[in-house]
Amino acid sequence: MTDDIVLDTTINEPSMTAGEVEMLLFALDRSRATFAWKCGGLDAAGLNRTQPPSTLTLAGLLKHMAAVEERYTIDFTGDAPGPPLNVPEAADPGWVWRSAADDTPAELYGLWQGAVDRSRAALGKALADGGLDQPAKYTAAADGTSPNLRRIVVDLHDEYARHVGHADLLREAVDGLTGEDPPQ
């Protein structure tokens, strides 16, 4: 294990009467914090451990979620992608999963945290500039309609919900860490 890399696992509970935006952002940040807790503090061996027959690793999940965060940031901003989507290899859907084993824990943690920070800032700006009802700036269906930001935020949260469960099982196999929420 490594103690020198710390991911943000802070969860700020909203009021019991919070509005829609505050609750959506809380749900997303709670899932991000739980994901960070399940992936955090591990060395390369821990991040790359599999649970056969699956080849899924925490390293792959970190890089995948960095790519997911970056992908949704494009919808919030309309800007060109940043890391890890700004390399030609990213066009291959399996690249993030395969290449994660070549990255150091510091690179993976930095990649994911940077993507989260960019996504959080882009979403905050987008919400201030038009709220949840505005259309995505990049994604469009075959008929040309774009989902609104509400849908994008829910989809991003769902991606975390799916992978927090994977991270939970993988982490328990590495060192026995279990629990629902990170310690505060």
Short mmCIF file of C-alpha atoms in Angstrom, two decimals:
data_model
loop_
_atom_site.label_atom_id
_atom_site.label_comp_id
_atom_site.label_asym_id
_atom_site.label_seq_id
_atom_site.Cartn_x
_atom_site.Cartn_y
_atom_site.Cartn_z
CA MET A 1 0.00 0.00 0.00
CA THR A 2 0.97 3.60 -0.46
CA ASP A 3 0.14 6.37 1.95
CA ASP A 4 1.46 9.32 -0.07
CA ILE A 5 -1.47 9.61 -2.49
CA VAL A 6 -4.76 10.76 -0.98
CA LEU A 7 -7.95 11.14 -3.00
CA ASP A 8 -10.77 13.40 -1.83
CA THR A 9 -13.39 11.32 -0.03
CA THR A 10 -15.25 14.22 1.60
CA ILE A 11 -19.03 13.98 1.55
CA ASN A 12 -20.97 17.17 2.35
CA GLU A 13 -24.51 16.24 3.28
CA PRO A 14 -27.17 18.59 1.88
CA SER A 15 -30.04 19.85 3.96
CA MET A 16 -33.06 17.60 4.29
CA THR A 17 -34.99 20.05 2.07
CA ALA A 18 -32.36 20.50 -0.65
CA GLY A 19 -33.49 21.27 -4.18
CA GLU A 20 -32.99 19.22 -7.32
CA VAL A 21 -29.57 20.57 -8.33
CA GLU A 22 -28.12 20.24 -4.86
CA MET A 23 -29.43 16.67 -4.51
CA LEU A 24 -28.14 15.60 -7.94
CA LEU A 25 -24.70 17.03 -7.20
CA PHE A 26 -24.69 15.43 -3.75
CA ALA A 27 -25.55 12.00 -5.19
CA LEU A 28 -22.79 12.33 -7.80
CA ASP A 29 -20.19 13.56 -5.29
CA ARG A 30 -21.12 10.85 -2.80
CA SER A 31 -20.53 8.21 -5.48
CA ARG A 32 -17.26 9.88 -6.48
CA ALA A 33 -16.11 9.91 -2.84
CA THR A 34 -16.99 6.25 -2.34
CA PHE A 35 -15.17 5.35 -5.57
CA ALA A 36 -12.11 7.33 -4.41
CA TRP A 37 -12.17 5.56 -1.04
CA LYS A 38 -12.40 2.11 -2.63
CA CYS A 39 -9.53 2.87 -5.06
CA GLY A 40 -7.34 5.04 -2.85
CA GLY A 41 -4.05 4.38 -1.12
CA LEU A 42 -3.00 1.33 -3.10
CA ASP A 43 0.28 0.50 -4.80
CA ALA A 44 0.53 -0.84 -8.35
CA ALA A 45 0.07 -4.44 -7.22
CA GLY A 46 -3.16 -3.60 -5.41
CA LEU A 47 -4.49 -1.49 -8.27
CA ASN A 48 -3.75 -4.20 -10.83
CA ARG A 49 -5.06 -7.21 -8.92
CA THR A 50 -7.83 -9.12 -10.67
CA GLN A 51 -10.54 -11.43 -9.40
CA PRO A 52 -10.53 -14.26 -11.96
CA PRO A 53 -12.17 -15.04 -14.23
CA SER A 54 -12.63 -11.26 -14.66
CA THR A 55 -9.71 -9.13 -15.87
CA LEU A 56 -11.21 -5.98 -14.31
CA THR A 57 -8.84 -4.02 -12.04
CA LEU A 58 -9.08 -0.91 -9.89
CA ALA A 59 -6.42 0.62 -12.16
CA GLY A 60 -8.66 0.05 -15.17
CA LEU A 61 -11.65 1.46 -13.32
CA LEU A 62 -9.70 4.61 -12.40
CA LYS A 63 -8.64 5.22 -15.99
CA HIS A 64 -12.09 4.35 -17.34
CA MET A 65 -13.81 6.74 -14.94
CA ALA A 66 -11.32 9.49 -15.83
CA ALA A 67 -12.33 8.96 -19.47
CA VAL A 68 -16.03 8.97 -18.53
CA GLU A 69 -15.65 12.21 -16.55
CA GLU A 70 -13.80 13.79 -19.48
CA ARG A 71 -16.43 12.58 -21.94
CA TYR A 72 -19.22 14.22 -19.96
CA THR A 73 -17.16 17.40 -19.53
CA ILE A 74 -17.32 17.72 -23.31
CA ASP A 75 -21.13 17.78 -23.03
CA PHE A 76 -20.97 20.48 -20.33
CA THR A 77 -18.55 22.69 -22.29
CA GLY A 78 -18.45 21.70 -25.96
CA ASP A 79 -14.63 21.90 -25.68
CA ALA A 80 -12.16 19.39 -27.10
CA PRO A 81 -11.29 16.48 -24.82
CA GLY A 82 -8.50 16.51 -22.26
CA PRO A 83 -6.64 13.55 -20.79
CA PRO A 84 -7.03 10.65 -21.23
CA LEU A 85 -9.24 11.17 -24.31
CA ASN A 86 -6.82 13.53 -26.07
CA VAL A 87 -4.57 10.77 -27.44
CA PRO A 88 -5.13 8.79 -30.66
CA GLU A 89 -5.20 5.49 -28.76
CA ALA A 90 -8.37 6.63 -26.95
CA ALA A 91 -10.39 5.87 -30.10
CA ASP A 92 -10.02 2.16 -29.19
CA PRO A 93 -12.72 1.38 -26.57
CA GLY A 94 -10.52 -1.18 -24.81
CA TRP A 95 -7.47 1.06 -24.59
CA VAL A 96 -8.18 2.53 -21.14
CA TRP A 97 -8.60 -0.93 -19.66
CA ARG A 98 -5.44 -2.36 -21.22
CA SER A 99 -3.19 0.66 -20.77
CA ALA A 100 -3.97 1.25 -17.09
CA ALA A 101 -1.48 -1.46 -16.06
CA ASP A 102 1.30 0.65 -17.63
CA ASP A 103 0.45 3.70 -15.48
CA THR A 104 1.81 4.32 -12.00
CA PRO A 105 -0.59 4.77 -9.10
CA ALA A 106 0.31 8.48 -9.02
CA GLU A 107 -0.52 8.81 -12.73
CA LEU A 108 -3.83 7.01 -12.34
CA TYR A 109 -4.89 8.90 -9.23
CA GLY A 110 -3.84 12.22 -10.80
CA LEU A 111 -5.63 11.43 -14.05
CA TRP A 112 -8.88 10.57 -12.29
CA GLN A 113 -8.75 13.45 -9.79
CA GLY A 114 -7.91 15.94 -12.55
CA ALA A 115 -10.81 14.71 -14.68
CA VAL A 116 -13.18 15.00 -11.70
CA ASP A 117 -11.95 18.53 -10.95
CA ARG A 118 -12.44 19.62 -14.58
CA SER A 119 -15.85 17.97 -14.75
CA ARG A 120 -17.01 19.52 -11.48
CA ALA A 121 -15.89 23.01 -12.61
CA ALA A 122 -17.45 22.61 -16.07
CA LEU A 123 -20.74 21.39 -14.63
CA GLY A 124 -20.82 24.24 -12.10
CA LYS A 125 -20.29 26.79 -14.87
CA ALA A 126 -22.89 25.13 -17.10
CA LEU A 127 -25.45 25.11 -14.30
CA ALA A 128 -24.79 28.79 -13.59
CA ASP A 129 -25.16 29.57 -17.31
CA GLY A 130 -28.45 27.79 -18.00
CA GLY A 131 -29.36 25.14 -15.49
CA LEU A 132 -30.31 21.52 -15.94
CA ASP A 133 -32.72 22.05 -18.83
CA GLN A 134 -30.11 23.24 -21.36
CA PRO A 135 -29.07 20.77 -24.04
CA ALA A 136 -25.73 18.99 -24.02
CA LYS A 137 -23.15 20.80 -26.08
CA TYR A 138 -21.82 17.70 -27.85
CA THR A 139 -24.01 14.59 -27.64
CA ALA A 140 -26.96 14.26 -29.97
CA ALA A 141 -29.24 11.38 -30.84
CA ALA A 142 -29.61 10.14 -34.41
CA ASP A 143 -32.55 12.52 -34.85
CA GLY A 144 -30.40 15.50 -33.82
CA THR A 145 -31.90 16.04 -30.37
CA SER A 146 -29.53 16.51 -27.46
CA PRO A 147 -30.13 15.29 -23.92
CA ASN A 148 -30.42 17.99 -21.30
CA LEU A 149 -27.80 18.39 -18.57
CA ARG A 150 -30.12 16.74 -16.06
CA ARG A 151 -29.92 13.54 -18.12
CA ILE A 152 -26.14 13.89 -18.48
CA VAL A 153 -25.67 14.25 -14.70
CA VAL A 154 -27.92 11.25 -14.03
CA ASP A 155 -25.99 9.19 -16.61
CA LEU A 156 -22.67 10.17 -15.02
CA HIS A 157 -23.98 9.19 -11.59
CA ASP A 158 -25.23 5.88 -12.99
CA GLU A 159 -21.77 5.15 -14.38
CA TYR A 160 -20.35 5.58 -10.87
CA ALA A 161 -23.14 3.51 -9.32
CA ARG A 162 -22.26 0.66 -11.65
CA HIS A 163 -18.53 0.80 -10.97
CA VAL A 164 -18.55 1.53 -7.23
CA GLY A 165 -19.90 -1.99 -6.77
CA HIS A 166 -17.06 -3.40 -8.84
CA ALA A 167 -14.53 -1.33 -6.89
CA ASP A 168 -16.06 -2.51 -3.62
CA LEU A 169 -15.53 -6.18 -4.48
CA LEU A 170 -12.06 -5.66 -5.96
CA ARG A 171 -10.88 -3.67 -2.94
CA GLU A 172 -12.17 -6.21 -0.45
CA ALA A 173 -10.13 -8.87 -2.27
CA VAL A 174 -6.98 -6.72 -2.06
CA ASP A 175 -6.94 -5.90 1.64
CA GLY A 176 -10.33 -6.60 3.19
CA LEU A 177 -11.56 -2.98 3.13
CA THR A 178 -15.36 -2.94 3.30
CA GLY A 179 -18.05 -0.42 4.08
CA GLU A 180 -20.66 1.77 2.49
CA ASP A 181 -19.29 5.31 2.92
CA PRO A 182 -15.76 6.58 3.41
CA PRO A 183 -14.87 7.56 6.96
CA GLN A 184 -15.32 11.28 7.54
#
